[in-house]
Amino acid sequence: MSAPAPTRTQILHMYKDFIRNANKIQNYNFRHYFLRRAKESFRENKNVQDPKKVNELLTEAEKDLGVLKRQSIISNMYTFDKLVVEPLKKR
């Protein structure tokens, strides 16, 4: 017997976790890469209806989220100079 298909709420929560963790990455280029990849991945698979395929995609997303969380922690251990394209924080 297979696991029940994840709900829309679970999938949206996973998407928000991706965005939240990608925003924690200090390096501008990596941060925008992970944001872009998360958005593209979820958009690409938004019309998948097969519960088995949705479970597979969610399992893969959970693995990727684990990698992203670890990478954001590592990213915070190092400091980077701001790039010219990065907006300055207002005081």
PDB file of C-alpha atoms in Angstrom:
ATOM      1  CA  MET A   1       0.000   0.000   0.000  1.00  0.00           C
ATOM      2  CA  SER A   2       1.409   3.391  -0.967  1.00  0.00           C
ATOM      3  CA  ALA A   3       1.420   6.512   1.144  1.00  0.00           C
ATOM      4  CA  PRO A   4      -1.414   8.979   0.591  1.00  0.00           C
ATOM      5  CA  ALA A   5      -0.734  11.835  -1.787  1.00  0.00           C
ATOM      6  CA  PRO A   6       0.540  14.968  -0.079  1.00  0.00           C
ATOM      7  CA  THR A   7      -1.934  17.796   0.272  1.00  0.00           C
ATOM      8  CA  ARG A   8      -1.665  21.170  -1.392  1.00  0.00           C
ATOM      9  CA  THR A   9      -0.845  22.682   2.005  1.00  0.00           C
ATOM     10  CA  GLN A  10       2.100  20.309   2.494  1.00  0.00           C
ATOM     11  CA  ILE A  11       3.469  21.153  -0.935  1.00  0.00           C
ATOM     12  CA  LEU A  12       3.106  24.901  -0.361  1.00  0.00           C
ATOM     13  CA  HIS A  13       4.825  24.526   3.010  1.00  0.00           C
ATOM     14  CA  MET A  14       7.713  22.724   1.288  1.00  0.00           C
ATOM     15  CA  TYR A  15       7.931  25.536  -1.299  1.00  0.00           C
ATOM     16  CA  LYS A  16       8.021  28.183   1.435  1.00  0.00           C
ATOM     17  CA  ASP A  17      10.768  26.240   3.234  1.00  0.00           C
ATOM     18  CA  PHE A  18      12.821  26.284   0.025  1.00  0.00           C
ATOM     19  CA  ILE A  19      12.373  30.033  -0.379  1.00  0.00           C
ATOM     20  CA  ARG A  20      13.076  30.724   3.301  1.00  0.00           C
ATOM     21  CA  ASN A  21      16.277  28.659   3.322  1.00  0.00           C
ATOM     22  CA  ALA A  22      17.481  30.010  -0.016  1.00  0.00           C
ATOM     23  CA  ASN A  23      17.144  33.546   1.344  1.00  0.00           C
ATOM     24  CA  LYS A  24      19.464  32.629   4.230  1.00  0.00           C
ATOM     25  CA  ILE A  25      22.406  32.045   1.882  1.00  0.00           C
ATOM     26  CA  GLN A  26      24.865  34.922   2.107  1.00  0.00           C
ATOM     27  CA  ASN A  27      26.388  34.760  -1.384  1.00  0.00           C
ATOM     28  CA  TYR A  28      24.243  36.701  -3.855  1.00  0.00           C
ATOM     29  CA  ASN A  29      24.859  34.386  -6.824  1.00  0.00           C
ATOM     30  CA  PHE A  30      24.142  31.177  -4.915  1.00  0.00           C
ATOM     31  CA  ARG A  31      21.096  32.692  -3.222  1.00  0.00           C
ATOM     32  CA  HIS A  32      19.528  33.693  -6.535  1.00  0.00           C
ATOM     33  CA  TYR A  33      20.453  30.378  -8.116  1.00  0.00           C
ATOM     34  CA  PHE A  34      18.626  28.435  -5.395  1.00  0.00           C
ATOM     35  CA  LEU A  35      15.630  30.773  -5.508  1.00  0.00           C
ATOM     36  CA  ARG A  36      15.383  30.386  -9.284  1.00  0.00           C
ATOM     37  CA  ARG A  37      15.757  26.592  -9.141  1.00  0.00           C
ATOM     38  CA  ALA A  38      13.075  26.273  -6.456  1.00  0.00           C
ATOM     39  CA  LYS A  39      10.600  28.404  -8.399  1.00  0.00           C
ATOM     40  CA  GLU A  40      11.307  26.601 -11.681  1.00  0.00           C
ATOM     41  CA  SER A  41      11.009  23.144 -10.126  1.00  0.00           C
ATOM     42  CA  PHE A  42       7.702  23.795  -8.443  1.00  0.00           C
ATOM     43  CA  ARG A  43       6.245  25.530 -11.510  1.00  0.00           C
ATOM     44  CA  GLU A  44       7.418  22.706 -13.771  1.00  0.00           C
ATOM     45  CA  ASN A  45       5.588  20.115 -11.687  1.00  0.00           C
ATOM     46  CA  LYS A  46       2.506  22.072 -10.645  1.00  0.00           C
ATOM     47  CA  ASN A  47       0.177  20.137 -12.968  1.00  0.00           C
ATOM     48  CA  VAL A  48       1.257  16.641 -11.905  1.00  0.00           C
ATOM     49  CA  GLN A  49      -1.858  14.728 -10.796  1.00  0.00           C
ATOM     50  CA  ASP A  50      -0.580  11.171 -10.313  1.00  0.00           C
ATOM     51  CA  PRO A  51      -0.310  10.585  -6.516  1.00  0.00           C
ATOM     52  CA  LYS A  52       2.621   8.205  -6.962  1.00  0.00           C
ATOM     53  CA  LYS A  53       4.568  10.770  -9.005  1.00  0.00           C
ATOM     54  CA  VAL A  54       3.680  13.543  -6.516  1.00  0.00           C
ATOM     55  CA  ASN A  55       5.056  11.401  -3.673  1.00  0.00           C
ATOM     56  CA  GLU A  56       8.260  10.807  -5.628  1.00  0.00           C
ATOM     57  CA  LEU A  57       8.643  14.512  -6.321  1.00  0.00           C
ATOM     58  CA  LEU A  58       8.003  15.393  -2.689  1.00  0.00           C
ATOM     59  CA  THR A  59      10.550  12.831  -1.489  1.00  0.00           C
ATOM     60  CA  GLU A  60      13.133  14.277  -3.893  1.00  0.00           C
ATOM     61  CA  ALA A  61      12.249  17.808  -2.745  1.00  0.00           C
ATOM     62  CA  GLU A  62      12.770  16.795   0.908  1.00  0.00           C
ATOM     63  CA  LYS A  63      16.271  15.538   0.051  1.00  0.00           C
ATOM     64  CA  ASP A  64      17.043  18.745  -1.838  1.00  0.00           C
ATOM     65  CA  LEU A  65      15.730  20.839   1.049  1.00  0.00           C
ATOM     66  CA  GLY A  66      18.096  19.019   3.400  1.00  0.00           C
ATOM     67  CA  VAL A  67      21.014  19.886   1.134  1.00  0.00           C
ATOM     68  CA  LEU A  68      19.858  23.502   0.928  1.00  0.00           C
ATOM     69  CA  LYS A  69      19.564  23.760   4.726  1.00  0.00           C
ATOM     70  CA  ARG A  70      23.081  22.415   5.192  1.00  0.00           C
ATOM     71  CA  GLN A  71      24.407  24.764   2.523  1.00  0.00           C
ATOM     72  CA  SER A  72      22.745  27.784   4.132  1.00  0.00           C
ATOM     73  CA  ILE A  73      24.386  26.914   7.457  1.00  0.00           C
ATOM     74  CA  ILE A  74      27.787  26.594   5.789  1.00  0.00           C
ATOM     75  CA  SER A  75      27.200  29.842   3.904  1.00  0.00           C
ATOM     76  CA  ASN A  76      26.633  31.684   7.169  1.00  0.00           C
ATOM     77  CA  MET A  77      30.020  30.569   8.481  1.00  0.00           C
ATOM     78  CA  TYR A  78      31.814  32.769   5.933  1.00  0.00           C
ATOM     79  CA  THR A  79      31.564  36.418   5.039  1.00  0.00           C
ATOM     80  CA  PHE A  80      31.411  37.732   1.509  1.00  0.00           C
ATOM     81  CA  ASP A  81      31.912  41.203   0.125  1.00  0.00           C
ATOM     82  CA  LYS A  82      28.798  42.772  -1.321  1.00  0.00           C
ATOM     83  CA  LEU A  83      28.578  42.716  -5.105  1.00  0.00           C
ATOM     84  CA  VAL A  84      27.768  45.795  -7.151  1.00  0.00           C
ATOM     85  CA  VAL A  85      24.360  44.351  -8.096  1.00  0.00           C
ATOM     86  CA  GLU A  86      23.286  43.799  -4.491  1.00  0.00           C
ATOM     87  CA  PRO A  87      21.075  46.473  -2.973  1.00  0.00           C
ATOM     88  CA  LEU A  88      22.394  48.238   0.099  1.00  0.00           C
ATOM     89  CA  LYS A  89      20.409  47.780   3.280  1.00  0.00           C
ATOM     90  CA  LYS A  90      18.696  50.955   4.411  1.00  0.00           C
ATOM     91  CA  ARG A  91      19.379  52.104   7.961  1.00  0.00           C
TER      92      ARG A  91
END
